[in-house]
Every structure is written in structure tokens, then in C-alpha cells.
Amino acid sequence: MTEAVTPPSPSPSDPPSEALPPEEPGGSRADSASASAENAITPADIRDGAAVALLVGVAGVLLGVLWVWLAPRVQYVSNGEAVFLRNTEGEGRIGSDGTFLLLSAGLGALSAVAVFLWRRRGGVPLVIGLGVGSVFAALVGWRVGLWLGPTSDLVVAAGKAGKGVPFDAPMQLLAYGVLLGWPMVAILVHLGLTAVWGPKDPPAAEPWAGAYTTPDGLLPKPPQD
């Protein structure tokens, strides 16, 4: 009589390949493809960025009007032969630059808040549109202020005012770096709002942490190095 032979049971340290959990075919590729589709720039995003650039740029007219209205004035006086500063120790020119910078910073923050409330999801085209529009708005505000302010022809202005009568000097920026106030504040405020209150990315999927299975039952998970 032949003796029955019992096949050896599989060793826990060497689980068969069939015991591993089946991997979903193309799962990782599908996840990466969906993530890429979500981050892709669409024509609608480009249109939104262009609209932001246009609207923010037009708002530069308001900057020019406020600058002419609020900036301290520098006055000249003529003796009939030459034109001189009425007050050589005055800080009107520096005050004009400071007023322009403060107005630019305030309008830059307002434009950033408005863009964020309009499109909370943000995006590269929106940020680029905000930056380009802010630079254009600063330039428009500067040129509009020069146009609305007193004439830059001092000879004509002195002739109209008369000898010994002070008259306002034209609007002028001594430090052209203040033109960067609007775009810098707008970009920083918008990025800050997006980082704090913008939509968050979904959490990454955690790796499978279950036990290995075999036809005979469950086996413990192999130790992690």
C-alpha cells in the first residue's frame, strides 16, 4: 500500500506571486492623466487672464486722477528772466512719489482681492494677466497724471502767472521704481489669498497596507525595512 504524501504548505516568508493584491491595470496612468487634465490650461483660462489684464489696466486711469488730486504740489516763481523753486527746502517732490506709491499699493491690493473673488481657483493665466495689467495700470496712471496736471511748459506757465506770482509745477516722478508698486502688491496679495483660501489639491492616495492572502488563509504583512 502506498502512503499518501501531503504537499508542503507555502512558507510565510515566501508568499506566492498570486497572493499579491491585483493591481488595477493602467490605474497609475489614469490618475496621472486625470491630474494633468485638471492642471491643463484651457482657452477659457486664457480669456480670463486677458480680461483681467484689460480691466486692471483701464483702472490705471483712477490712479492718475487720484494722484493729481492728492499729491502735494511744488510751486515755482518767476522773476521775469528765470524760473526758481519757491521753497527750495520743501519735500513736495518726494511727497508726490510717496503718494503715487501708496495709491498704487492700495489699488494693487484691491485689484488682487477682486480677481480672487471672481476666480478663486487661480491659475497661471490669471496671475500673468494680473501682473501684466498691473504694470500697464501703473504706466497709464503716471501718464494720465502728467496729462491732467499743470502744464510742463514752464515758460508759458510763468508768463500766465506773471512776475513774482507762484504757480504749480508739473507732475513728476523722481523715482521710477514706484511704478512697480501696483504689480508687486497685486501679485503678492493674490498669491497669499490663493494659498490661504483657494481650493486645495486632493490628498494623495495611500499605498495598500493590507495583509497578503493565500488559498490557505491570511499571512502577515512582510516587515518594512
Short mmCIF file of C-alpha atoms in Angstrom, two decimals:
data_model
loop_
_atom_site.label_atom_id
_atom_site.label_comp_id
_atom_site.label_asym_id
_atom_site.label_seq_id
_atom_site.Cartn_x
_atom_site.Cartn_y
_atom_site.Cartn_z
CA MET A 1 0.00 0.00 0.00
CA THR A 2 1.33 3.39 -0.97
CA GLU A 3 1.48 6.09 1.66
CA ALA A 4 -0.25 9.42 0.88
CA VAL A 5 2.08 12.33 0.52
CA THR A 6 0.92 15.70 1.86
CA PRO A 7 2.18 18.70 -0.19
CA PRO A 8 4.16 21.23 1.86
CA SER A 9 2.33 24.35 2.86
CA PRO A 10 3.67 27.65 1.47
CA SER A 11 6.17 29.40 3.66
CA PRO A 12 5.08 32.76 5.17
CA SER A 13 8.38 34.31 4.24
CA ASP A 14 7.95 33.47 0.57
CA PRO A 15 4.38 34.34 -0.47
CA PRO A 16 3.39 33.28 -3.96
CA SER A 17 3.03 35.86 -6.62
CA GLU A 18 -0.66 35.02 -6.95
CA ALA A 19 -1.17 36.15 -3.35
CA LEU A 20 -0.36 39.77 -4.11
CA PRO A 21 -3.39 42.05 -4.50
CA PRO A 22 -4.30 42.51 -8.13
CA GLU A 23 -3.17 45.83 -9.45
CA GLU A 24 -5.67 47.77 -11.40
CA PRO A 25 -4.48 47.89 -15.00
CA GLY A 26 -3.49 51.38 -16.02
CA GLY A 27 -4.54 52.82 -12.65
CA SER A 28 -1.49 54.97 -12.09
CA ARG A 29 -1.55 56.14 -15.68
CA ALA A 30 -5.22 57.06 -15.42
CA ASP A 31 -4.58 59.03 -12.22
CA SER A 32 -1.68 60.94 -13.76
CA ALA A 33 -3.71 61.60 -16.90
CA SER A 34 -6.64 62.98 -14.88
CA ALA A 35 -4.28 65.17 -12.82
CA SER A 36 -2.69 66.51 -16.00
CA ALA A 37 -6.13 67.23 -17.45
CA GLU A 38 -7.10 69.20 -14.34
CA ASN A 39 -3.90 71.29 -14.48
CA ALA A 40 -4.06 71.90 -18.23
CA ILE A 41 -4.55 75.48 -19.42
CA THR A 42 -7.80 75.86 -21.32
CA PRO A 43 -8.89 78.61 -23.73
CA ALA A 44 -11.29 79.81 -21.04
CA ASP A 45 -8.36 80.36 -18.67
CA ILE A 46 -6.54 82.39 -21.32
CA ARG A 47 -9.66 84.50 -21.91
CA ASP A 48 -9.98 85.13 -18.17
CA GLY A 49 -6.34 86.22 -17.97
CA ALA A 50 -6.77 88.60 -20.92
CA ALA A 51 -9.93 90.06 -19.37
CA VAL A 52 -8.13 90.63 -16.06
CA ALA A 53 -5.23 92.35 -17.83
CA LEU A 54 -7.60 94.66 -19.71
CA LEU A 55 -9.77 95.62 -16.74
CA VAL A 56 -6.87 96.19 -14.36
CA GLY A 57 -5.03 98.22 -16.99
CA VAL A 58 -8.03 100.51 -17.50
CA ALA A 59 -8.20 101.03 -13.74
CA GLY A 60 -4.92 102.94 -14.06
CA VAL A 61 -6.96 105.99 -15.07
CA LEU A 62 -8.25 106.12 -11.49
CA LEU A 63 -4.67 106.11 -10.22
CA GLY A 64 -3.82 109.12 -12.36
CA VAL A 65 -6.86 111.08 -11.20
CA LEU A 66 -6.20 110.36 -7.52
CA TRP A 67 -2.52 111.19 -7.89
CA VAL A 68 -3.26 114.64 -9.31
CA TRP A 69 -5.87 115.26 -6.64
CA LEU A 70 -3.94 114.10 -3.54
CA ALA A 71 -0.26 114.67 -4.30
CA PRO A 72 1.39 117.72 -2.68
CA ARG A 73 2.16 120.49 -5.14
CA VAL A 74 5.54 122.01 -5.91
CA GLN A 75 5.46 125.69 -6.85
CA TYR A 76 7.73 127.80 -8.98
CA VAL A 77 8.11 131.57 -9.16
CA SER A 78 9.49 133.75 -11.94
CA ASN A 79 11.49 136.97 -11.67
CA GLY A 80 10.83 137.85 -15.28
CA GLU A 81 14.06 136.27 -16.53
CA ALA A 82 14.24 132.80 -14.95
CA VAL A 83 12.10 130.34 -13.02
CA PHE A 84 13.02 129.23 -9.50
CA LEU A 85 11.59 126.92 -6.87
CA ARG A 86 9.50 128.89 -4.43
CA ASN A 87 10.58 126.71 -1.50
CA THR A 88 13.96 125.06 -2.05
CA GLU A 89 13.67 123.06 1.19
CA GLY A 90 10.21 121.70 0.52
CA GLU A 91 9.54 117.97 0.24
CA GLY A 92 6.77 118.22 -2.29
CA ARG A 93 8.59 116.19 -4.94
CA ILE A 94 9.29 113.34 -2.55
CA GLY A 95 5.71 113.54 -1.32
CA SER A 96 4.49 113.22 -4.88
CA ASP A 97 6.40 109.96 -5.31
CA GLY A 98 5.16 108.68 -1.95
CA THR A 99 1.56 109.49 -2.81
CA PHE A 100 1.86 107.64 -6.09
CA LEU A 101 3.36 104.60 -4.35
CA LEU A 102 0.71 104.47 -1.63
CA LEU A 103 -2.12 104.82 -4.13
CA SER A 104 -0.57 102.12 -6.32
CA ALA A 105 -0.23 99.75 -3.37
CA GLY A 106 -3.84 100.29 -2.29
CA LEU A 107 -5.22 99.81 -5.79
CA GLY A 108 -2.99 96.79 -6.29
CA ALA A 109 -4.39 95.13 -3.17
CA LEU A 110 -7.96 95.93 -4.25
CA SER A 111 -7.40 94.52 -7.73
CA ALA A 112 -5.92 91.33 -6.27
CA VAL A 113 -8.91 90.84 -3.96
CA ALA A 114 -11.34 91.47 -6.82
CA VAL A 115 -9.60 88.95 -9.09
CA PHE A 116 -9.53 86.34 -6.31
CA LEU A 117 -13.23 86.76 -5.54
CA TRP A 118 -14.02 86.47 -9.25
CA ARG A 119 -11.94 83.32 -9.85
CA ARG A 120 -10.97 81.58 -6.63
CA ARG A 121 -9.25 78.68 -8.37
CA GLY A 122 -6.45 80.98 -9.58
CA GLY A 123 -4.20 79.64 -12.30
CA VAL A 124 -1.13 80.72 -14.23
CA PRO A 125 -3.02 82.74 -16.92
CA LEU A 126 -4.90 84.65 -14.23
CA VAL A 127 -1.70 85.58 -12.38
CA ILE A 128 0.03 86.59 -15.62
CA GLY A 129 -2.97 88.70 -16.61
CA LEU A 130 -2.99 90.38 -13.21
CA GLY A 131 0.73 91.14 -13.42
CA VAL A 132 0.62 92.49 -16.99
CA GLY A 133 -2.49 94.55 -16.27
CA SER A 134 -0.93 95.99 -13.11
CA VAL A 135 2.20 97.13 -14.94
CA PHE A 136 0.05 98.72 -17.64
CA ALA A 137 -2.17 100.36 -14.99
CA ALA A 138 0.84 101.96 -13.30
CA LEU A 139 2.06 103.36 -16.62
CA VAL A 140 -1.43 104.61 -17.51
CA GLY A 141 -1.80 106.29 -14.10
CA TRP A 142 1.55 108.01 -14.50
CA ARG A 143 0.80 109.34 -17.98
CA VAL A 144 -2.76 110.38 -17.06
CA GLY A 145 -1.39 112.29 -14.06
CA LEU A 146 1.07 114.13 -16.27
CA TRP A 147 -1.70 114.95 -18.71
CA LEU A 148 -4.22 116.15 -16.09
CA GLY A 149 -1.67 118.07 -14.02
CA PRO A 150 -0.21 121.50 -14.67
CA THR A 151 1.48 122.13 -18.00
CA SER A 152 5.09 121.10 -18.41
CA ASP A 153 5.92 124.27 -20.37
CA LEU A 154 7.35 126.44 -17.59
CA VAL A 155 7.81 129.46 -19.86
CA VAL A 156 4.12 129.56 -20.76
CA ALA A 157 3.07 128.91 -17.15
CA ALA A 158 5.36 131.68 -15.86
CA GLY A 159 4.03 134.10 -18.46
CA LYS A 160 0.45 133.38 -17.45
CA ALA A 161 1.21 133.70 -13.74
CA GLY A 162 3.21 136.93 -14.01
CA LYS A 163 6.37 138.14 -12.34
CA GLY A 164 6.70 137.13 -8.67
CA VAL A 165 3.47 135.09 -8.69
CA PRO A 166 3.92 131.41 -7.72
CA PHE A 167 2.47 128.73 -9.97
CA ASP A 168 2.23 124.94 -9.74
CA ALA A 169 4.97 122.80 -11.20
CA PRO A 170 4.06 119.89 -13.49
CA MET A 171 3.53 116.44 -12.02
CA GLN A 172 6.71 114.42 -11.93
CA LEU A 173 8.14 111.15 -10.61
CA LEU A 174 11.70 111.27 -9.33
CA ALA A 175 11.97 107.55 -8.55
CA TYR A 176 10.59 105.42 -11.39
CA GLY A 177 10.75 102.38 -9.14
CA VAL A 178 7.41 103.39 -7.64
CA LEU A 179 5.84 102.19 -10.89
CA LEU A 180 6.40 98.64 -9.63
CA GLY A 181 4.27 99.22 -6.54
CA TRP A 182 0.97 98.15 -8.12
CA PRO A 183 2.17 94.90 -9.79
CA MET A 184 4.25 93.76 -6.80
CA VAL A 185 1.45 94.27 -4.26
CA ALA A 186 -1.17 92.77 -6.57
CA ILE A 187 0.81 89.58 -7.21
CA LEU A 188 1.79 89.09 -3.56
CA VAL A 189 -1.73 89.67 -2.23
CA HIS A 190 -3.31 87.40 -4.84
CA LEU A 191 -0.85 84.58 -4.19
CA GLY A 192 -1.41 84.92 -0.45
CA LEU A 193 -5.19 84.78 -0.81
CA THR A 194 -4.96 81.77 -3.11
CA ALA A 195 -2.63 79.94 -0.72
CA VAL A 196 -4.86 80.52 2.32
CA TRP A 197 -8.42 80.41 0.96
CA GLY A 198 -8.03 78.92 -2.50
CA PRO A 199 -9.13 75.38 -3.44
CA LYS A 200 -6.85 72.67 -2.06
CA ASP A 201 -5.44 69.72 -4.01
CA PRO A 202 -6.97 66.33 -3.12
CA PRO A 203 -4.80 64.18 -0.82
CA ALA A 204 -2.58 61.62 -2.50
CA ALA A 205 -3.78 58.01 -2.42
CA GLU A 206 -2.18 55.99 0.36
CA PRO A 207 -0.32 52.77 -0.56
CA TRP A 208 -2.09 49.44 0.05
CA ALA A 209 -1.47 48.35 3.62
CA GLY A 210 -3.48 45.13 3.89
CA ALA A 211 -2.30 41.59 4.54
CA TYR A 212 -1.29 39.16 1.84
CA THR A 213 -3.81 36.43 1.06
CA THR A 214 -3.21 32.83 0.08
CA PRO A 215 -5.56 29.99 -0.68
CA ASP A 216 -4.93 28.70 2.87
CA GLY A 217 -5.76 31.97 4.61
CA LEU A 218 -4.18 35.27 5.60
CA LEU A 219 -0.49 35.83 6.02
CA PRO A 220 1.04 38.73 7.94
CA LYS A 221 2.41 41.68 6.01
CA PRO A 222 6.19 41.36 5.46
CA PRO A 223 8.30 43.59 7.71
CA GLN A 224 9.24 47.02 6.39
CA ASP A 225 12.95 47.90 6.31
#
